[in-house]
Amino acid sequence: MRVVFMGTPSYATTILEALCNEPSIEVTLLVTQEDKPVGRKQLLTPPHTKAWLLEQGLHVEIFQPKTLRSKEAQEKISAYHPDFIVVAAYGQILPRDILDIAPCINLHASLLPKYRGASPIQSALLSGEVYTGVTSILMEEGLDTGAMLGFSYLKIEPEHNASFLFDTLSDCAAQLTLRTLKNFSSLLPIKQESANATHCKKIKKEDGLISFALDASEIVKRFKALSPWPGIFLASGLKLIEMKHIDSTNNETFGLISEVTSEGIILTCKTGKLLLKTLQPVSKSAMSARDYIRGKRLNCGDSLV
C-alpha cells in the first residue's frame, strides 16, 4: 500500500511514525509546510514531521510547496501513484485537483461533526466536554466536512489538559489511521449532519487574557485548555503557570490574597478561590507565588493585580 502523507506538527509526526513502522505500508512522500523562522533569533526551523524524518534517516522524499493550488504540486503528488493520501494537521485545505489523485483520509482530533476547524482539542476543554476523540474522514473540499469512516473515543478526566490530550489523541489517531487504511474497502462512510456541526477558530495569544472577575472554575478551564501556549495571563502580563481550584464559594471582592500557605497563595475570584503556586512576571523566569508577593511587598488582603 503506497501512501503520501501530509502533516506538519508533532500530532502528525506520531501518525507518520506509525505508518512508517507498518510493514504493509510504504510512505513514499511527505508533504509538509515550509521551514519557518522561530524564536527571538528567528532561526529557520523545519516542521516537526520533516525534522523527525531526517533524524530517522528514512528514504522518504520531502515536498514543501508554498501552495497546493499549483500544477507543480498536483503533478508532484500524482507522480507517486499513491493508493491513499493521509492528512493530519497539514495546515492547508486540499484543492479538488489533489483530492482527485487518491482517497484522502483526514485524522481530525474531535468527534465530528463537533469542533470542525483549527483548535478542536482546546475547544473541547473550553466547552467542558466529557468525551473527545479522533475521527477519520474521507476528505472533500469543505473544512472537516467529509464522510466519517471511524472513531476513537477518549474520556476527559479532571486532570487532563491540552498537552496531555495532544499526546494521547495523536496515539489514538495513529492507531485509527492504520485501522482505517487496512479496512477501507469494507467501511461504510457516514455522512456528517451539518445541523449538528460546531466550528472552532484558531487560538490566538490574546485568548489567554483572564481576569479574577471570572469564576475560579472558568479560569482553571482556560488554564487547562490553553497550556502550554498561549497560557493564561493578567492584563499586566503576569502569567499563571501553576494553580489549583480550591472552592466555589461566592466572594464579595476578587483578586485579593486571602491566605499564604506553604504551597503558594490563595486568591479570591468572583466565585471560588484559586491556589496559585507558580507565576511568571513579564520578561522574567517563573517563580513561586510566595516569592513573587514577597518581592512586591504584598500581604493578605492586598490585590495581586
Short mmCIF file of C-alpha atoms in Angstrom, two decimals:
data_model
loop_
_atom_site.label_atom_id
_atom_site.label_comp_id
_atom_site.label_asym_id
_atom_site.label_seq_id
_atom_site.Cartn_x
_atom_site.Cartn_y
_atom_site.Cartn_z
CA MET A 1 0.00 0.00 0.00
CA ARG A 2 1.56 3.28 -1.16
CA VAL A 3 0.82 6.34 0.98
CA VAL A 4 1.56 10.03 0.54
CA PHE A 5 1.48 11.65 3.98
CA MET A 6 0.60 15.30 4.56
CA GLY A 7 1.16 16.80 8.01
CA THR A 8 3.15 19.38 9.93
CA PRO A 9 3.17 19.38 13.81
CA SER A 10 4.02 16.71 16.38
CA TYR A 11 0.44 15.38 16.29
CA ALA A 12 1.07 14.44 12.66
CA THR A 13 4.52 13.01 13.41
CA THR A 14 3.05 10.33 15.67
CA ILE A 15 0.78 9.20 12.82
CA LEU A 16 3.64 9.34 10.32
CA GLU A 17 5.78 7.17 12.61
CA ALA A 18 3.03 4.53 12.86
CA LEU A 19 2.71 4.44 9.06
CA CYS A 20 6.47 4.11 8.57
CA ASN A 21 6.60 1.24 11.07
CA GLU A 22 3.79 -0.72 9.41
CA PRO A 23 5.27 -3.40 7.07
CA SER A 24 2.27 -3.38 4.73
CA ILE A 25 2.52 0.39 4.14
CA GLU A 26 5.11 2.29 2.12
CA VAL A 27 5.24 6.02 2.79
CA THR A 28 6.62 7.41 -0.45
CA LEU A 29 6.33 11.17 0.09
CA LEU A 30 5.96 13.62 2.98
CA VAL A 31 4.19 16.86 2.09
CA THR A 32 4.57 19.49 4.79
CA GLN A 33 4.71 23.24 5.34
CA GLU A 34 7.77 25.35 4.56
CA ASP A 35 10.54 25.87 7.12
CA LYS A 36 9.76 28.95 9.23
CA PRO A 37 11.77 31.37 11.41
CA VAL A 38 11.19 30.63 15.10
CA GLY A 39 12.06 32.39 18.36
CA ARG A 40 13.75 35.65 19.14
CA LYS A 41 16.67 34.84 16.87
CA GLN A 42 14.26 33.83 14.07
CA LEU A 43 16.14 30.63 13.32
CA LEU A 44 14.84 28.84 10.24
CA THR A 45 13.21 25.71 11.66
CA PRO A 46 11.74 22.71 9.82
CA PRO A 47 8.25 21.37 10.60
CA HIS A 48 8.15 18.62 13.25
CA THR A 49 7.35 15.91 10.68
CA LYS A 50 10.28 16.85 8.48
CA ALA A 51 12.71 17.06 11.42
CA TRP A 52 11.65 13.59 12.61
CA LEU A 53 12.00 12.07 9.15
CA LEU A 54 15.51 13.49 8.72
CA GLU A 55 16.53 12.24 12.18
CA GLN A 56 15.36 8.73 11.31
CA GLY A 57 17.29 8.70 8.05
CA LEU A 58 14.32 7.19 6.21
CA HIS A 59 14.30 7.26 2.42
CA VAL A 60 11.13 9.29 2.05
CA GLU A 61 11.17 12.36 -0.17
CA ILE A 62 10.06 15.64 1.42
CA PHE A 63 7.99 18.19 -0.50
CA GLN A 64 7.27 21.66 0.94
CA PRO A 65 5.13 23.59 -1.52
CA LYS A 66 4.09 27.16 -0.77
CA THR A 67 0.64 26.26 -2.03
CA LEU A 68 -1.15 23.12 -3.18
CA ARG A 69 -3.06 25.14 -5.77
CA SER A 70 -0.39 24.81 -8.42
CA LYS A 71 0.19 22.45 -11.31
CA GLU A 72 3.62 21.60 -9.87
CA ALA A 73 2.11 20.38 -6.58
CA GLN A 74 -0.56 18.33 -8.31
CA GLU A 75 1.91 16.70 -10.69
CA LYS A 76 4.45 16.04 -7.91
CA ILE A 77 1.99 14.18 -5.69
CA SER A 78 0.34 12.38 -8.60
CA ALA A 79 3.71 11.08 -9.80
CA TYR A 80 3.96 8.86 -6.70
CA HIS A 81 0.77 6.99 -7.65
CA PRO A 82 -0.47 6.74 -4.05
CA ASP A 83 -3.19 4.33 -3.01
CA PHE A 84 -4.09 6.80 -0.26
CA ILE A 85 -3.22 10.34 0.82
CA VAL A 86 -3.26 10.60 4.62
CA VAL A 87 -3.68 14.11 6.03
CA ALA A 88 -3.20 15.19 9.66
CA ALA A 89 -2.94 18.86 10.69
CA TYR A 90 -1.31 19.80 7.40
CA GLY A 91 -2.27 23.46 7.52
CA GLN A 92 -3.90 23.98 4.13
CA ILE A 93 -7.23 22.97 2.62
CA LEU A 94 -6.72 20.45 -0.18
CA PRO A 95 -7.99 21.61 -3.61
CA ARG A 96 -10.03 19.36 -5.88
CA ASP A 97 -7.00 18.52 -8.08
CA ILE A 98 -5.29 16.90 -5.06
CA LEU A 99 -8.44 15.22 -3.75
CA ASP A 100 -8.91 13.52 -7.13
CA ILE A 101 -5.49 11.80 -7.07
CA ALA A 102 -6.43 9.13 -4.50
CA PRO A 103 -8.77 8.69 -1.49
CA CYS A 104 -7.71 11.35 1.01
CA ILE A 105 -8.08 10.32 4.65
CA ASN A 106 -8.01 13.03 7.30
CA LEU A 107 -7.49 12.42 11.04
CA HIS A 108 -9.31 15.18 12.92
CA ALA A 109 -8.89 15.48 16.69
CA SER A 110 -12.56 15.72 17.63
CA LEU A 111 -15.72 13.66 17.48
CA LEU A 112 -17.12 15.17 14.32
CA PRO A 113 -19.26 16.99 13.41
CA LYS A 114 -18.34 18.82 16.63
CA TYR A 115 -15.37 21.18 16.54
CA ARG A 116 -14.57 21.41 12.88
CA GLY A 117 -11.62 23.75 12.40
CA ALA A 118 -8.23 24.65 13.80
CA SER A 119 -8.47 24.13 17.59
CA PRO A 120 -10.63 21.06 18.34
CA ILE A 121 -8.67 19.91 21.41
CA GLN A 122 -8.61 23.30 23.12
CA SER A 123 -12.24 23.94 22.22
CA ALA A 124 -13.41 20.65 23.74
CA LEU A 125 -11.71 21.60 27.01
CA LEU A 126 -13.06 25.16 26.95
CA SER A 127 -16.57 23.79 26.45
CA GLY A 128 -16.24 21.35 29.34
CA GLU A 129 -16.79 18.26 27.20
CA VAL A 130 -16.81 14.89 28.98
CA TYR A 131 -15.61 12.98 25.90
CA THR A 132 -13.37 13.81 22.98
CA GLY A 133 -11.57 11.69 20.41
CA VAL A 134 -10.43 11.39 16.81
CA THR A 135 -12.47 10.95 13.64
CA SER A 136 -11.12 9.60 10.35
CA ILE A 137 -12.94 11.11 7.37
CA LEU A 138 -12.94 10.82 3.61
CA MET A 139 -11.95 14.33 2.64
CA GLU A 140 -13.88 16.68 0.40
CA GLU A 141 -13.39 20.35 -0.41
CA GLY A 142 -15.15 21.62 2.74
CA LEU A 143 -13.38 22.15 6.08
CA ASP A 144 -13.63 18.85 8.01
CA THR A 145 -16.97 18.08 6.35
CA GLY A 146 -16.23 14.70 4.72
CA ALA A 147 -18.00 11.41 5.38
CA MET A 148 -16.87 9.72 8.61
CA LEU A 149 -15.01 6.40 8.41
CA GLY A 150 -14.06 5.64 12.02
CA PHE A 151 -13.79 6.96 15.56
CA SER A 152 -11.55 6.69 18.60
CA TYR A 153 -13.05 7.88 21.89
CA LEU A 154 -11.38 9.30 25.00
CA LYS A 155 -12.95 10.36 28.29
CA ILE A 156 -11.67 13.70 29.54
CA GLU A 157 -10.65 13.38 33.19
CA PRO A 158 -10.44 16.40 35.55
CA GLU A 159 -6.62 16.35 35.47
CA HIS A 160 -6.35 16.37 31.69
CA ASN A 161 -5.02 19.47 29.91
CA ALA A 162 -4.34 20.33 26.28
CA SER A 163 -0.77 18.99 26.35
CA PHE A 164 -1.93 15.60 27.64
CA LEU A 165 -4.77 15.41 25.11
CA PHE A 166 -2.50 16.33 22.19
CA ASP A 167 -0.15 13.47 23.09
CA THR A 168 -2.89 10.95 23.84
CA LEU A 169 -5.05 11.78 20.83
CA SER A 170 -2.07 11.60 18.49
CA ASP A 171 -1.57 7.99 19.65
CA CYS A 172 -5.29 7.34 19.14
CA ALA A 173 -5.09 8.89 15.67
CA ALA A 174 -2.11 6.74 14.71
CA GLN A 175 -3.97 3.52 15.53
CA LEU A 176 -7.17 4.77 13.90
CA THR A 177 -5.22 5.56 10.73
CA LEU A 178 -3.96 2.01 10.44
CA ARG A 179 -7.43 0.54 11.08
CA THR A 180 -9.00 2.85 8.51
CA LEU A 181 -6.47 2.09 5.78
CA LYS A 182 -6.46 -1.67 6.34
CA ASN A 183 -10.27 -1.92 6.39
CA PHE A 184 -11.05 0.84 3.89
CA SER A 185 -12.75 -1.40 1.32
CA SER A 186 -15.27 -2.69 3.88
CA LEU A 187 -16.06 0.62 5.61
CA LEU A 188 -19.42 2.33 5.14
CA PRO A 189 -18.88 6.11 5.21
CA ILE A 190 -21.34 8.04 7.40
CA LYS A 191 -22.40 11.46 6.16
CA GLN A 192 -21.98 14.25 8.70
CA GLU A 193 -25.11 16.06 9.84
CA SER A 194 -24.24 19.70 9.28
CA ALA A 195 -27.07 20.79 11.58
CA ASN A 196 -25.10 19.26 14.48
CA ALA A 197 -21.79 20.80 13.48
CA THR A 198 -19.82 23.30 15.56
CA HIS A 199 -16.76 25.23 14.46
CA CYS A 200 -13.67 26.41 16.30
CA LYS A 201 -11.26 29.20 15.46
CA LYS A 202 -7.50 29.29 15.55
CA ILE A 203 -6.17 30.05 19.05
CA LYS A 204 -4.51 33.46 19.36
CA LYS A 205 -2.29 34.88 22.08
CA GLU A 206 -4.99 37.26 23.29
CA ASP A 207 -7.24 34.31 24.10
CA GLY A 208 -5.08 33.75 27.19
CA LEU A 209 -6.06 37.06 28.82
CA ILE A 210 -8.08 36.47 32.02
CA SER A 211 -9.38 38.41 34.99
CA PHE A 212 -10.18 37.32 38.53
CA ALA A 213 -13.66 38.74 37.92
CA LEU A 214 -14.28 35.32 36.32
CA ASP A 215 -15.31 32.25 38.29
CA ALA A 216 -12.39 30.17 39.54
CA SER A 217 -13.73 27.15 37.65
CA GLU A 218 -13.71 29.12 34.38
CA ILE A 219 -10.12 30.26 34.93
CA VAL A 220 -9.00 26.68 35.58
CA LYS A 221 -10.85 25.53 32.45
CA ARG A 222 -8.98 28.09 30.35
CA PHE A 223 -5.72 27.19 32.08
CA LYS A 224 -6.11 23.53 31.06
CA ALA A 225 -7.18 24.37 27.52
CA LEU A 226 -4.52 26.98 26.76
CA SER A 227 -1.42 25.33 28.25
CA PRO A 228 1.33 25.47 27.22
CA TRP A 229 0.50 28.15 24.62
CA PRO A 230 -0.55 30.88 24.92
CA GLY A 231 -1.05 30.12 28.61
CA ILE A 232 -3.20 32.41 30.75
CA PHE A 233 -2.12 35.83 31.96
CA LEU A 234 -3.41 39.05 33.51
CA ALA A 235 -3.66 42.44 31.81
CA SER A 236 -0.34 43.31 33.49
CA GLY A 237 1.29 40.42 31.61
CA LEU A 238 1.76 38.30 34.76
CA LYS A 239 1.45 34.67 33.66
CA LEU A 240 -0.20 32.00 35.82
CA ILE A 241 1.98 28.91 35.49
CA GLU A 242 0.68 26.51 38.14
CA MET A 243 -2.63 26.61 40.00
CA LYS A 244 -5.35 24.61 41.75
CA HIS A 245 -9.09 25.17 42.20
CA ILE A 246 -9.83 25.46 45.95
CA ASP A 247 -13.58 26.08 46.41
CA SER A 248 -16.69 27.52 44.76
CA THR A 249 -17.98 29.97 47.37
CA ASN A 250 -19.14 33.46 46.42
CA ASN A 251 -16.80 36.34 47.30
CA GLU A 252 -17.58 40.00 47.91
CA THR A 253 -14.28 41.02 46.31
CA PHE A 254 -11.98 39.32 43.83
CA GLY A 255 -8.30 39.39 43.04
CA LEU A 256 -7.34 39.61 46.72
CA ILE A 257 -4.77 37.48 48.56
CA SER A 258 -6.81 35.71 51.23
CA GLU A 259 -4.14 33.37 52.59
CA VAL A 260 -0.47 32.43 52.19
CA THR A 261 0.30 28.73 52.57
CA SER A 262 3.35 26.51 52.23
CA GLU A 263 2.21 25.70 48.65
CA GLY A 264 1.52 29.23 47.47
CA ILE A 265 -1.08 31.99 47.76
CA ILE A 266 -4.86 31.66 47.83
CA LEU A 267 -6.65 34.25 45.75
CA THR A 268 -10.34 35.18 45.56
CA CYS A 269 -12.25 35.11 42.27
CA LYS A 270 -15.80 36.22 41.51
CA THR A 271 -16.85 32.75 42.62
CA GLY A 272 -14.41 30.40 44.29
CA LYS A 273 -10.74 30.64 45.12
CA LEU A 274 -7.50 29.60 43.43
CA LEU A 275 -4.27 28.34 44.93
CA LEU A 276 -1.57 29.98 42.81
CA LYS A 277 1.70 28.08 43.08
CA THR A 278 3.91 29.48 40.28
CA LEU A 279 3.85 32.83 38.48
CA GLN A 280 5.94 34.39 35.73
CA PRO A 281 6.38 38.18 35.54
CA VAL A 282 6.92 39.78 32.14
CA SER A 283 10.41 39.12 30.73
CA LYS A 284 11.43 37.15 33.82
CA SER A 285 11.74 33.49 34.79
CA ALA A 286 8.94 31.63 36.51
CA MET A 287 8.99 31.84 40.31
CA SER A 288 6.96 30.67 43.27
CA ALA A 289 3.90 32.78 44.02
CA ARG A 290 5.22 33.27 47.57
CA ASP A 291 8.48 34.76 46.26
CA TYR A 292 6.54 36.96 43.86
CA ILE A 293 4.37 38.61 46.53
CA ARG A 294 7.37 38.90 48.86
CA GLY A 295 9.23 40.83 46.17
CA LYS A 296 6.18 43.05 45.60
CA ARG A 297 5.69 43.52 49.38
CA LEU A 298 2.15 42.18 49.18
CA ASN A 299 0.31 40.63 52.12
CA CYS A 300 -3.07 39.06 52.90
CA GLY A 301 -5.86 41.44 51.93
CA ASP A 302 -3.82 43.05 49.15
CA SER A 303 -4.73 42.83 45.47
CA LEU A 304 -2.50 40.78 43.22
CA VAL A 305 -3.49 42.86 40.18
#
